[in-house]
mmCIF file of C-alpha atoms in Angstrom:
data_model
loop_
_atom_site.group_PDB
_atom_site.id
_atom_site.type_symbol
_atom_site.label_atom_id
_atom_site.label_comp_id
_atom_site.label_asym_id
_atom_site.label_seq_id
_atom_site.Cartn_x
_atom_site.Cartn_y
_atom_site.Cartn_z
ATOM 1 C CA UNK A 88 0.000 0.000 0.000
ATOM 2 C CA UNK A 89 1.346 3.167 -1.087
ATOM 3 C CA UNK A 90 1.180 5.975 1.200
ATOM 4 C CA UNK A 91 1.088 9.525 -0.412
ATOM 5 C CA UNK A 92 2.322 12.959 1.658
ATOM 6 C CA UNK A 93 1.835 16.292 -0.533
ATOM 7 C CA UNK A 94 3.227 19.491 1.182
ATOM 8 C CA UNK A 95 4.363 22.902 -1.046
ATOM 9 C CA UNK A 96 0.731 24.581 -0.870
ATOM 10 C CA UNK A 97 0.134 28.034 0.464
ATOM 11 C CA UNK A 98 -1.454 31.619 -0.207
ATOM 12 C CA UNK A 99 0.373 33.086 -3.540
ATOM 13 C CA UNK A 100 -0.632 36.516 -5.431
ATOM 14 C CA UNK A 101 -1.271 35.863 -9.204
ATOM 15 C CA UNK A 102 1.372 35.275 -11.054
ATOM 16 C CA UNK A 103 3.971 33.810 -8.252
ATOM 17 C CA UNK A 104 5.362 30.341 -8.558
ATOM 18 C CA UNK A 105 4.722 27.268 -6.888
ATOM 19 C CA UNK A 106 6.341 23.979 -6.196
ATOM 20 C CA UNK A 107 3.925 21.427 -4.892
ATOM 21 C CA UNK A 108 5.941 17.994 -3.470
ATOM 22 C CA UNK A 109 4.213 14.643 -3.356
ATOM 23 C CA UNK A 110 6.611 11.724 -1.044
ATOM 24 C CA UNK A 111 5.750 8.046 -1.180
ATOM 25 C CA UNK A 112 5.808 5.636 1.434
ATOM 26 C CA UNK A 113 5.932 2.131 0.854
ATOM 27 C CA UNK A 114 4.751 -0.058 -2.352
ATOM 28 C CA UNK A 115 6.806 0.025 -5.638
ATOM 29 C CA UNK A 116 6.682 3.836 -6.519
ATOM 30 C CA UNK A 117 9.950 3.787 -9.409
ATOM 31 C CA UNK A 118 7.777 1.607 -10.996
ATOM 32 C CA UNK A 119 4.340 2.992 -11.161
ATOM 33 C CA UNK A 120 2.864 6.340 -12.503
ATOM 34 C CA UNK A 121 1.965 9.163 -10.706
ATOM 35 C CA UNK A 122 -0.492 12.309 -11.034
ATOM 36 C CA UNK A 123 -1.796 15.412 -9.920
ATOM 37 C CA UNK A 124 -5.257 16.228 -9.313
ATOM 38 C CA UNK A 125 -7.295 19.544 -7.905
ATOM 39 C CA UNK A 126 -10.213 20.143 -6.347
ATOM 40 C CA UNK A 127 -11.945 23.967 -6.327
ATOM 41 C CA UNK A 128 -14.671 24.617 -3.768
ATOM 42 C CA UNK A 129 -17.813 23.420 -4.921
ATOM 43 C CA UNK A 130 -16.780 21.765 -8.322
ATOM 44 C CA UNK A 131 -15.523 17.922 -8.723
ATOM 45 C CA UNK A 132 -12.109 16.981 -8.353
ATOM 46 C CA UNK A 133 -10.303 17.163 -11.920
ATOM 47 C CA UNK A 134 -6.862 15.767 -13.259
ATOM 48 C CA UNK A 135 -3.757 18.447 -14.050
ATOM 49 C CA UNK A 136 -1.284 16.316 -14.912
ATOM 50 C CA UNK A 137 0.475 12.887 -15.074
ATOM 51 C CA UNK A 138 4.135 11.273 -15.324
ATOM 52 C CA UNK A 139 5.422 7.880 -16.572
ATOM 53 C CA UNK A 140 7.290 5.761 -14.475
ATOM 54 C CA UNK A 141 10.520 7.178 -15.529
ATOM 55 C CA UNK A 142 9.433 10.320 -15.747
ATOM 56 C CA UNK A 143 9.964 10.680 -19.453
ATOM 57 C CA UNK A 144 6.394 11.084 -20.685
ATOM 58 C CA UNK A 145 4.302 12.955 -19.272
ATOM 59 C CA UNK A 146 0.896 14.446 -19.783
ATOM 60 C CA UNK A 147 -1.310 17.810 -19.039
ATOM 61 C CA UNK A 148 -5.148 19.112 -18.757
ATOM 62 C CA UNK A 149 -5.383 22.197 -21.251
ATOM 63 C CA UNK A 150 -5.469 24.289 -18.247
ATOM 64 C CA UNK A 151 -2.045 23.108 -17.276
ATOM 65 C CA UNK A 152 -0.402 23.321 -20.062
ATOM 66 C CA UNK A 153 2.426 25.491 -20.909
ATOM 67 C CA UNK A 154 2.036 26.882 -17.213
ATOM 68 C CA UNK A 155 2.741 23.354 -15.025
ATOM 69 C CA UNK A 156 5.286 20.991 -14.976
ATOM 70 C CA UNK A 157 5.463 17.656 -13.435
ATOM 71 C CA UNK A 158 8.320 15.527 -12.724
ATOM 72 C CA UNK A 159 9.282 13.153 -10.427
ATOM 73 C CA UNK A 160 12.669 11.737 -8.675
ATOM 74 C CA UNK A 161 12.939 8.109 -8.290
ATOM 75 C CA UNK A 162 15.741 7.924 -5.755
ATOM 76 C CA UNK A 163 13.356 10.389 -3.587
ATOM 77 C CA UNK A 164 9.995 8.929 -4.143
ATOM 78 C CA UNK A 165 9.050 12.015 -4.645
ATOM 79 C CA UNK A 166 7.045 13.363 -7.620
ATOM 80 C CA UNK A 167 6.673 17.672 -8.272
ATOM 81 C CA UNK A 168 4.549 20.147 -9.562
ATOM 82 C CA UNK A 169 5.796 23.171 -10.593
ATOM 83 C CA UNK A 170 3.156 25.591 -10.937
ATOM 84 C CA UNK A 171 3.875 29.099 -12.852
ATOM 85 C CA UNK A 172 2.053 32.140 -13.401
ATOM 86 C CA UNK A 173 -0.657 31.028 -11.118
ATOM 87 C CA UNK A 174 -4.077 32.351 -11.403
ATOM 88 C CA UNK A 175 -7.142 32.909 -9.325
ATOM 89 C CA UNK A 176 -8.894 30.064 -10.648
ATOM 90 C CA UNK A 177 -5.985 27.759 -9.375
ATOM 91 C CA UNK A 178 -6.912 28.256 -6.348
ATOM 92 C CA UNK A 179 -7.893 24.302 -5.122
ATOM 93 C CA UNK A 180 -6.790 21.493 -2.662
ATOM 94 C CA UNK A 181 -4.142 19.730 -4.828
ATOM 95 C CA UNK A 182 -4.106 15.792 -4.560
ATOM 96 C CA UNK A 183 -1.519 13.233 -5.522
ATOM 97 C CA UNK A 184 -2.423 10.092 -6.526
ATOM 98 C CA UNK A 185 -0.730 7.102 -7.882
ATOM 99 C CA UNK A 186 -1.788 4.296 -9.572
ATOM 100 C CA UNK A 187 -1.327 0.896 -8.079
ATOM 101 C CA UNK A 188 0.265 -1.236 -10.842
ATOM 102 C CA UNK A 189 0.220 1.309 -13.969
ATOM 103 C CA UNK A 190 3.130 2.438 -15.579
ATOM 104 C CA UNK A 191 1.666 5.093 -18.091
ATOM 105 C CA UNK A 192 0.314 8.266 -17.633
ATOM 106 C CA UNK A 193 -2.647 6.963 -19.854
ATOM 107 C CA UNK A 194 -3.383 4.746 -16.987
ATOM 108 C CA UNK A 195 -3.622 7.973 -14.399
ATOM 109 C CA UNK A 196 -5.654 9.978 -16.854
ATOM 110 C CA UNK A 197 -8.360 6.777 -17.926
ATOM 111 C CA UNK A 198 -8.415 5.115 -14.057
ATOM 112 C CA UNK A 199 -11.693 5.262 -11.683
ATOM 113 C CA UNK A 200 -10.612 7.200 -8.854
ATOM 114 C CA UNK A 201 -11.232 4.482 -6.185
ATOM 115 C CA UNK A 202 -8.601 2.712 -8.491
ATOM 116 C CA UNK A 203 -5.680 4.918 -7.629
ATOM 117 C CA UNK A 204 -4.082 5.582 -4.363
ATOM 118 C CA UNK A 205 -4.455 9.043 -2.897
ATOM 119 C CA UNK A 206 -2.768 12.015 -1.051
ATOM 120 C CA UNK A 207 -4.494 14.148 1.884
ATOM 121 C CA UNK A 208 -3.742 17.271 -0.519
ATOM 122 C CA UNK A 209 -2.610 20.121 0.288
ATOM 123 C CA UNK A 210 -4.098 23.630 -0.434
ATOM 124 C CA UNK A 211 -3.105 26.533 -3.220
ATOM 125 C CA UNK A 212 -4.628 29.730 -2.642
ATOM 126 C CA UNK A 213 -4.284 32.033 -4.973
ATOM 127 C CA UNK A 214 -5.480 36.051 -4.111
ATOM 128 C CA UNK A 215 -4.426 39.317 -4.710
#
């Protein structure tokens, strides 16, 4: 069982930066692929981005894209977000989740949520 820790969150103005950190305990977590997702008050949670197990291929939601990066260190069990020019409507609890045996992205992005493994999350305001 893979146990997920996210930390990095915190009250930014628009446009600041953001790293968001994600460490894994336990289970096989070189091997399996990882993701971020966000929840805003009062909508459904939706998917930002994903990584490979390598950390070679990754993939984005349109709103991500070209603004967030994710990556991931193997040695550290420990997979990133890099969030730049933030805006208000980032403003969400941002979860981690990783898939139990998948080693795509595709299989972060197409899985049932009670099919992946999941971070408390950890929350990005964003305010001027």
């Amino acid at each position: 069982q893979v146990h997920l820790v996210e930390s990095g969150g915190g009250l930014v103005q628009p446009g600041a930066t953001l790293r968001l950190s994600c460490v894994a305990s336990g289970g096989t977590f070189s091997s399996n692929a990882m993701g971020w997702f966000r929840q805003a008050p009062g909508k459904e949670r939706e998917f930002v981005a994903a990584i490979n197990w390598s950390g070679h291929s990754t993939y984005y939601s349109d709103s991500a894209k070209g603004r967030f990066t994710i990556s991931r260190d193997n040695a550290k069990r420990t997979v990133y977000l890099s969030m730049n020019k933030l805006e208000v409507e980032d403003t969400a609890v941002y979860y981690c989740a990783a898939h139990p045996t998948g080693m795509s992205f595709g299989d972060i992005v197409g899985a049932p949520p009670l099919n992946l493994h999941w971070g408390q999350g950890t929350q990005v305001t964003v305010s001027s």
